[in-house]
PDB file of C-alpha atoms in Angstrom:
ATOM      1  CA  GLN A  18     109.612 117.737 118.522  1.00  0.00           C
ATOM      2  CA  GLN A  19     110.009 114.745 116.189  1.00  0.00           C
ATOM      3  CA  GLN A  20     111.185 116.640 113.123  1.00  0.00           C
ATOM      4  CA  VAL A  21     114.438 115.891 111.342  1.00  0.00           C
ATOM      5  CA  LYS A  22     115.658 118.763 109.191  1.00  0.00           C
ATOM      6  CA  GLN A  23     117.725 117.860 106.135  1.00  0.00           C
ATOM      7  CA  SER A  24     119.723 120.101 103.826  1.00  0.00           C
ATOM      8  CA  PRO A  25     120.353 120.846 101.065  1.00  0.00           C
ATOM      9  CA  GLN A  26     117.255 119.883  99.129  1.00  0.00           C
ATOM     10  CA  SER A  27     119.355 119.292  96.022  1.00  0.00           C
ATOM     11  CA  LEU A  28     123.068 119.065  95.372  1.00  0.00           C
ATOM     12  CA  ILE A  29     125.255 118.902  92.287  1.00  0.00           C
ATOM     13  CA  VAL A  30     128.822 117.656  92.671  1.00  0.00           C
ATOM     14  CA  GLN A  31     131.518 116.986  90.121  1.00  0.00           C
ATOM     15  CA  LYS A  32     132.798 113.448  89.716  1.00  0.00           C
ATOM     16  CA  GLY A  33     135.553 112.795  92.204  1.00  0.00           C
ATOM     17  CA  GLY A  34     134.370 115.496  94.585  1.00  0.00           C
ATOM     18  CA  ILE A  35     132.980 115.226  98.101  1.00  0.00           C
ATOM     19  CA  SER A  36     129.214 115.261  98.605  1.00  0.00           C
ATOM     20  CA  ILE A  37     127.998 116.465 102.001  1.00  0.00           C
ATOM     21  CA  ILE A  38     124.430 116.250 103.270  1.00  0.00           C
ATOM     22  CA  ASN A  39     123.445 117.534 106.684  1.00  0.00           C
ATOM     23  CA  CYS A  40     120.695 116.701 109.144  1.00  0.00           C
ATOM     24  CA  ALA A  41     119.646 118.195 112.461  1.00  0.00           C
ATOM     25  CA  TYR A  42     117.242 116.952 115.097  1.00  0.00           C
ATOM     26  CA  GLU A  43     115.635 118.210 118.281  1.00  0.00           C
ATOM     27  CA  ASN A  44     114.597 115.099 120.158  1.00  0.00           C
ATOM     28  CA  THR A  45     117.454 114.141 122.461  1.00  0.00           C
ATOM     29  CA  ALA A  46     115.922 110.689 122.892  1.00  0.00           C
ATOM     30  CA  PHE A  47     116.952 109.740 119.368  1.00  0.00           C
ATOM     31  CA  ASP A  48     119.663 107.101 119.512  1.00  0.00           C
ATOM     32  CA  TYR A  49     119.766 105.643 116.012  1.00  0.00           C
ATOM     33  CA  PHE A  50     120.619 107.587 112.854  1.00  0.00           C
ATOM     34  CA  PRO A  51     120.414 105.772 109.516  1.00  0.00           C
ATOM     35  CA  TRP A  52     120.836 107.078 106.003  1.00  0.00           C
ATOM     36  CA  TYR A  53     118.765 105.653 103.159  1.00  0.00           C
ATOM     37  CA  GLN A  54     119.550 105.845  99.438  1.00  0.00           C
ATOM     38  CA  GLN A  55     116.813 105.803  96.805  1.00  0.00           C
ATOM     39  CA  PHE A  56     117.277 105.413  93.065  1.00  0.00           C
ATOM     40  CA  PRO A  57     114.510 106.397  90.631  1.00  0.00           C
ATOM     41  CA  GLY A  58     111.809 103.742  90.465  1.00  0.00           C
ATOM     42  CA  LYS A  59     113.132 101.933  93.523  1.00  0.00           C
ATOM     43  CA  GLY A  60     112.353 101.983  97.203  1.00  0.00           C
ATOM     44  CA  PRO A  61     114.815 103.444  99.707  1.00  0.00           C
ATOM     45  CA  ALA A  62     117.579 101.125 100.907  1.00  0.00           C
ATOM     46  CA  LEU A  63     119.714 101.400 104.019  1.00  0.00           C
ATOM     47  CA  LEU A  64     123.114 102.843 103.192  1.00  0.00           C
ATOM     48  CA  ILE A  65     124.816 103.345 106.534  1.00  0.00           C
ATOM     49  CA  ALA A  66     123.763 103.960 110.128  1.00  0.00           C
ATOM     50  CA  ILE A  67     125.307 105.237 113.343  1.00  0.00           C
ATOM     51  CA  ARG A  68     124.487 105.145 117.033  1.00  0.00           C
ATOM     52  CA  PRO A  69     125.531 108.011 119.358  1.00  0.00           C
ATOM     53  CA  ASP A  70     128.266 106.107 121.141  1.00  0.00           C
ATOM     54  CA  VAL A  71     130.625 106.961 118.259  1.00  0.00           C
ATOM     55  CA  SER A  72     131.278 110.230 116.448  1.00  0.00           C
ATOM     56  CA  GLU A  73     132.073 108.775 113.063  1.00  0.00           C
ATOM     57  CA  LYS A  74     131.382 105.651 111.040  1.00  0.00           C
ATOM     58  CA  LYS A  75     132.929 104.846 107.711  1.00  0.00           C
ATOM     59  CA  GLU A  76     131.914 102.252 105.148  1.00  0.00           C
ATOM     60  CA  GLY A  77     133.882 102.468 101.942  1.00  0.00           C
ATOM     61  CA  ARG A  78     133.408 105.930 100.438  1.00  0.00           C
ATOM     62  CA  PHE A  79     130.512 106.745 102.767  1.00  0.00           C
ATOM     63  CA  THR A  80     131.046 108.333 106.183  1.00  0.00           C
ATOM     64  CA  ILE A  81     128.593 109.496 108.827  1.00  0.00           C
ATOM     65  CA  SER A  82     129.789 112.228 111.171  1.00  0.00           C
ATOM     66  CA  PHE A  83     127.792 112.672 114.352  1.00  0.00           C
ATOM     67  CA  ASN A  84     127.840 115.655 116.717  1.00  0.00           C
ATOM     68  CA  LYS A  85     125.766 114.854 119.764  1.00  0.00           C
ATOM     69  CA  SER A  86     126.108 118.241 121.445  1.00  0.00           C
ATOM     70  CA  ALA A  87     124.986 120.075 118.310  1.00  0.00           C
ATOM     71  CA  LYS A  88     122.324 117.448 117.562  1.00  0.00           C
ATOM     72  CA  GLN A  89     123.562 117.167 114.012  1.00  0.00           C
ATOM     73  CA  PHE A  90     124.778 114.396 111.769  1.00  0.00           C
ATOM     74  CA  SER A  91     125.989 114.378 108.210  1.00  0.00           C
ATOM     75  CA  LEU A  92     126.736 112.056 105.327  1.00  0.00           C
ATOM     76  CA  HIS A  93     129.964 112.472 103.402  1.00  0.00           C
ATOM     77  CA  ILE A  94     130.466 110.715 100.072  1.00  0.00           C
ATOM     78  CA  MET A  95     134.115 110.734  99.085  1.00  0.00           C
ATOM     79  CA  ASP A  96     135.251 110.462  95.458  1.00  0.00           C
ATOM     80  CA  SER A  97     131.633 110.857  94.332  1.00  0.00           C
ATOM     81  CA  GLN A  98     130.680 108.851  91.245  1.00  0.00           C
ATOM     82  CA  PRO A  99     127.826 109.221  88.738  1.00  0.00           C
ATOM     83  CA  GLY A 100     126.388 105.984  90.146  1.00  0.00           C
ATOM     84  CA  ASP A 101     125.914 107.777  93.460  1.00  0.00           C
ATOM     85  CA  SER A 102     123.293 110.016  91.860  1.00  0.00           C
ATOM     86  CA  ALA A 103     120.177 109.324  93.913  1.00  0.00           C
ATOM     87  CA  THR A 104     117.971 110.764  96.630  1.00  0.00           C
ATOM     88  CA  TYR A 105     119.343 110.450 100.148  1.00  0.00           C
ATOM     89  CA  PHE A 106     117.216 110.459 103.283  1.00  0.00           C
ATOM     90  CA  CYS A 107     118.451 110.836 106.818  1.00  0.00           C
ATOM     91  CA  ALA A 108     116.373 109.449 109.639  1.00  0.00           C
ATOM     92  CA  ALA A 109     116.385 109.257 113.406  1.00  0.00           C
ATOM     93  CA  GLY A 110     114.804 106.844 115.822  1.00  0.00           C
ATOM     94  CA  THR A 111     114.764 105.574 119.375  1.00  0.00           C
ATOM     95  CA  GLY A 112     115.377 102.163 120.821  1.00  0.00           C
ATOM     96  CA  GLY A 113     117.122 100.939 117.710  1.00  0.00           C
ATOM     97  CA  GLY A 114     113.925  99.651 116.179  1.00  0.00           C
ATOM     98  CA  ALA A 115     112.622 100.421 112.737  1.00  0.00           C
ATOM     99  CA  ASP A 116     109.093 101.379 113.706  1.00  0.00           C
ATOM    100  CA  GLY A 117     109.905 104.759 115.214  1.00  0.00           C
ATOM    101  CA  LEU A 118     111.973 106.303 112.440  1.00  0.00           C
ATOM    102  CA  THR A 119     111.453 109.967 111.577  1.00  0.00           C
ATOM    103  CA  PHE A 120     112.721 110.823 108.099  1.00  0.00           C
ATOM    104  CA  GLY A 121     114.118 114.017 106.615  1.00  0.00           C
ATOM    105  CA  LYS A 122     112.719 115.426 103.374  1.00  0.00           C
ATOM    106  CA  GLY A 123     115.515 114.023 101.251  1.00  0.00           C
ATOM    107  CA  THR A 124     118.382 115.402  99.174  1.00  0.00           C
ATOM    108  CA  HIS A 125     118.474 114.908  95.420  1.00  0.00           C
ATOM    109  CA  LEU A 126     122.141 114.366  94.590  1.00  0.00           C
ATOM    110  CA  ILE A 127     123.490 114.614  91.039  1.00  0.00           C
ATOM    111  CA  ILE A 128     127.080 113.700  90.291  1.00  0.00           C
ATOM    112  CA  GLN A 129     128.231 115.251  87.044  1.00  0.00           C
ATOM    113  CA  PRO A 130     130.723 113.233  84.994  1.00  0.00           C
TER     114      PRO A 130
ATOM    115  CA  GLU B   3     115.426  92.556  94.553  1.00  0.00           C
ATOM    116  CA  THR B   4     114.858  93.515  98.171  1.00  0.00           C
ATOM    117  CA  GLY B   5     112.574  90.630  99.066  1.00  0.00           C
ATOM    118  CA  VAL B   6     109.558  92.942  99.318  1.00  0.00           C
ATOM    119  CA  THR B   7     107.181  92.887  96.361  1.00  0.00           C
ATOM    120  CA  GLN B   8     104.424  95.417  95.768  1.00  0.00           C
ATOM    121  CA  THR B   9     101.555  95.261  93.291  1.00  0.00           C
ATOM    122  CA  PRO B  10     100.353  97.024  91.321  1.00  0.00           C
ATOM    123  CA  ARG B  11     103.285  99.281  90.484  1.00  0.00           C
ATOM    124  CA  HIS B  12     100.944 101.910  89.054  1.00  0.00           C
ATOM    125  CA  LEU B  13      97.297 102.600  89.815  1.00  0.00           C
ATOM    126  CA  VAL B  14      94.921 105.266  88.522  1.00  0.00           C
ATOM    127  CA  MET B  15      91.580 105.553  90.231  1.00  0.00           C
ATOM    128  CA  GLY B  16      88.664 107.865  90.484  1.00  0.00           C
ATOM    129  CA  MET B  17      87.515 109.320  93.758  1.00  0.00           C
ATOM    130  CA  THR B  18      84.597 106.911  93.999  1.00  0.00           C
ATOM    131  CA  ASN B  19      86.577 103.749  93.242  1.00  0.00           C
ATOM    132  CA  LYS B  20      87.673 101.042  95.650  1.00  0.00           C
ATOM    133  CA  LYS B  21      91.065  99.474  95.081  1.00  0.00           C
ATOM    134  CA  SER B  22      93.715  97.659  97.067  1.00  0.00           C
ATOM    135  CA  LEU B  23      97.484  97.689  97.184  1.00  0.00           C
ATOM    136  CA  LYS B  24      99.280  94.459  97.973  1.00  0.00           C
ATOM    137  CA  CYS B  25     102.638  93.815  99.586  1.00  0.00           C
ATOM    138  CA  GLU B  26     104.431  90.521 100.131  1.00  0.00           C
ATOM    139  CA  GLN B  27     107.752  89.976 101.883  1.00  0.00           C
ATOM    140  CA  HIS B  28     109.952  86.895 101.498  1.00  0.00           C
ATOM    141  CA  LEU B  29     112.425  87.760 104.247  1.00  0.00           C
ATOM    142  CA  GLY B  30     110.842  86.025 107.206  1.00  0.00           C
ATOM    143  CA  HIS B  31     110.325  89.360 108.939  1.00  0.00           C
ATOM    144  CA  ASN B  32     107.756  89.982 111.639  1.00  0.00           C
ATOM    145  CA  ALA B  33     107.001  93.661 111.115  1.00  0.00           C
ATOM    146  CA  MET B  34     105.464  95.345 108.086  1.00  0.00           C
ATOM    147  CA  TYR B  35     104.818  98.999 107.316  1.00  0.00           C
ATOM    148  CA  TRP B  36     103.002 101.312 104.945  1.00  0.00           C
ATOM    149  CA  TYR B  37     104.689 104.621 104.116  1.00  0.00           C
ATOM    150  CA  LYS B  38     103.464 107.479 101.942  1.00  0.00           C
ATOM    151  CA  GLN B  39     106.060 109.296  99.831  1.00  0.00           C
ATOM    152  CA  SER B  40     105.149 112.681  98.382  1.00  0.00           C
ATOM    153  CA  ALA B  41     107.475 115.050  96.563  1.00  0.00           C
ATOM    154  CA  LYS B  42     109.571 117.288  98.817  1.00  0.00           C
ATOM    155  CA  LYS B  43     108.084 115.791 101.972  1.00  0.00           C
ATOM    156  CA  PRO B  44     109.516 113.370 104.497  1.00  0.00           C
ATOM    157  CA  LEU B  45     108.470 109.770 104.245  1.00  0.00           C
ATOM    158  CA  GLU B  46     105.235 109.529 106.215  1.00  0.00           C
ATOM    159  CA  LEU B  47     104.643 106.426 108.309  1.00  0.00           C
ATOM    160  CA  MET B  48     101.028 105.333 107.972  1.00  0.00           C
ATOM    161  CA  PHE B  49     100.673 101.931 109.613  1.00  0.00           C
ATOM    162  CA  VAL B  50     102.827  99.416 111.467  1.00  0.00           C
ATOM    163  CA  TYR B  51     102.094  95.744 112.054  1.00  0.00           C
ATOM    164  CA  ASN B  52     104.133  93.581 114.412  1.00  0.00           C
ATOM    165  CA  PHE B  53     103.354  89.879 114.378  1.00  0.00           C
ATOM    166  CA  LYS B  54     100.129  90.655 112.459  1.00  0.00           C
ATOM    167  CA  GLU B  55      98.940  93.094 115.122  1.00  0.00           C
ATOM    168  CA  GLN B  56      98.582  96.770 114.272  1.00  0.00           C
ATOM    169  CA  THR B  57     100.839  98.688 116.608  1.00  0.00           C
ATOM    170  CA  GLU B  58     100.710 102.121 115.039  1.00  0.00           C
ATOM    171  CA  ASN B  59      98.254 104.221 113.101  1.00  0.00           C
ATOM    172  CA  ASN B  60      99.587 107.704 112.491  1.00  0.00           C
ATOM    173  CA  SER B  61      96.252 109.531 112.339  1.00  0.00           C
ATOM    174  CA  VAL B  62      95.613 108.215 108.858  1.00  0.00           C
ATOM    175  CA  PRO B  63      92.189 109.019 107.364  1.00  0.00           C
ATOM    176  CA  SER B  64      89.721 106.161 107.430  1.00  0.00           C
ATOM    177  CA  ARG B  65      89.608 106.075 103.617  1.00  0.00           C
ATOM    178  CA  PHE B  66      92.862 104.100 103.999  1.00  0.00           C
ATOM    179  CA  SER B  67      92.264 100.709 105.579  1.00  0.00           C
ATOM    180  CA  PRO B  68      95.144  98.285 106.231  1.00  0.00           C
ATOM    181  CA  GLU B  69      94.917  94.533 106.497  1.00  0.00           C
ATOM    182  CA  CYS B  70      97.609  92.107 107.595  1.00  0.00           C
ATOM    183  CA  PRO B  71      96.400  88.498 107.301  1.00  0.00           C
ATOM    184  CA  ASN B  72      99.823  87.052 108.167  1.00  0.00           C
ATOM    185  CA  SER B  73     103.396  88.213 108.717  1.00  0.00           C
ATOM    186  CA  SER B  74     104.205  87.951 104.999  1.00  0.00           C
ATOM    187  CA  HIS B  75     101.313  89.871 103.486  1.00  0.00           C
ATOM    188  CA  LEU B  76     100.042  93.396 103.890  1.00  0.00           C
ATOM    189  CA  PHE B  77      97.239  95.168 102.082  1.00  0.00           C
ATOM    190  CA  LEU B  78      96.134  98.773 101.878  1.00  0.00           C
ATOM    191  CA  HIS B  79      92.474  99.115 100.929  1.00  0.00           C
ATOM    192  CA  LEU B  80      91.578 102.402  99.317  1.00  0.00           C
ATOM    193  CA  HIS B  81      88.137 103.973  98.983  1.00  0.00           C
ATOM    194  CA  THR B  82      86.754 107.429  98.227  1.00  0.00           C
ATOM    195  CA  LEU B  83      90.231 108.890  97.950  1.00  0.00           C
ATOM    196  CA  GLN B  84      91.039 112.525  97.258  1.00  0.00           C
ATOM    197  CA  PRO B  85      93.393 113.912  94.597  1.00  0.00           C
ATOM    198  CA  GLU B  86      95.832 114.921  97.372  1.00  0.00           C
ATOM    199  CA  ASP B  87      96.222 111.227  98.178  1.00  0.00           C
ATOM    200  CA  SER B  88      98.139 110.802  94.927  1.00  0.00           C
ATOM    201  CA  ALA B  89     101.612 109.648  95.938  1.00  0.00           C
ATOM    202  CA  LEU B  90     104.020 106.727  95.988  1.00  0.00           C
ATOM    203  CA  TYR B  91     102.960 104.196  98.604  1.00  0.00           C
ATOM    204  CA  LEU B  92     105.837 102.178  99.943  1.00  0.00           C
ATOM    205  CA  CYS B  93     105.633  98.923 101.824  1.00  0.00           C
ATOM    206  CA  ALA B  94     108.505  97.920 104.078  1.00  0.00           C
ATOM    207  CA  SER B  95     109.392  95.141 106.442  1.00  0.00           C
ATOM    208  CA  SER B  96     111.817  94.705 109.317  1.00  0.00           C
ATOM    209  CA  ARG B  97     112.872  91.868 111.525  1.00  0.00           C
ATOM    210  CA  GLY B  98     110.557  93.174 114.238  1.00  0.00           C
ATOM    211  CA  GLY B  99     110.190  91.757 117.679  1.00  0.00           C
ATOM    212  CA  GLY B 100     111.417  94.655 119.807  1.00  0.00           C
ATOM    213  CA  THR B 101     115.078  94.354 120.773  1.00  0.00           C
ATOM    214  CA  ARG B 102     115.742  91.810 118.030  1.00  0.00           C
ATOM    215  CA  ASP B 103     114.907  94.440 115.447  1.00  0.00           C
ATOM    216  CA  THR B 104     118.086  95.743 113.841  1.00  0.00           C
ATOM    217  CA  GLY B 105     116.368  98.948 112.842  1.00  0.00           C
ATOM    218  CA  GLU B 106     116.743  98.284 109.130  1.00  0.00           C
ATOM    219  CA  LEU B 107     113.754  98.745 106.889  1.00  0.00           C
ATOM    220  CA  PHE B 108     113.527  96.788 103.648  1.00  0.00           C
ATOM    221  CA  PHE B 109     111.372  98.672 101.169  1.00  0.00           C
ATOM    222  CA  GLY B 110     109.492  97.511  98.128  1.00  0.00           C
ATOM    223  CA  GLU B 111     109.584  99.537  94.906  1.00  0.00           C
ATOM    224  CA  GLY B 112     106.293 101.201  95.685  1.00  0.00           C
ATOM    225  CA  SER B 113     102.864 101.607  94.121  1.00  0.00           C
ATOM    226  CA  ARG B 114     102.414 104.911  92.287  1.00  0.00           C
ATOM    227  CA  LEU B 115      98.844 106.025  92.937  1.00  0.00           C
ATOM    228  CA  THR B 116      97.070 108.724  90.948  1.00  0.00           C
ATOM    229  CA  VAL B 117      93.634 109.846  92.075  1.00  0.00           C
ATOM    230  CA  LEU B 118      91.622 111.678  89.447  1.00  0.00           C
TER     231      LEU B 118
END
């Protein structure tokens, strides 16, 4: 099963709040979990990524939490800002390469000022 | 500017037309991709080229025909499309080359295709 399930489909958060997006996978061979951010009219861009040897990775206000036993990973955006309003995609892949990525359906995040 | 340029940005075509989408990357990458993005669906990988050789074709209908003349250019030739093919077509590149690939995709801004 190659599917990556992402939720919620859309999310509204107040400025300064914490945005949380969740993803779940079935394929235990997945060993690379990136998150992509897409603004309207632009292509997706890599935001942050994690490999299963760690349970958490933080870059600025963005944190990935990874639970290998539950086969779940999530993106947390701390102190959410209106400029974070975008669509976020989780993905999973094997071997660390880019050509085997399976993407989630995306989460449309709106940060209200 | 991601270093991946797609043209045209918008395309309207009839079902009997033949058109092409073009992608150029200025990053020195060895792998290039075509993805289809439809509303409320996951990004769908269509084709992968590594060092100009097609390495993946995800059961894409033959009305979509890719061409990769060199590592910097990628085309998607379109003919006798269906209205359900209307979508955003994204080109991407990555460093490629197996273990040297960092796993990061660099996307262009996409070509919005409408099939009437």
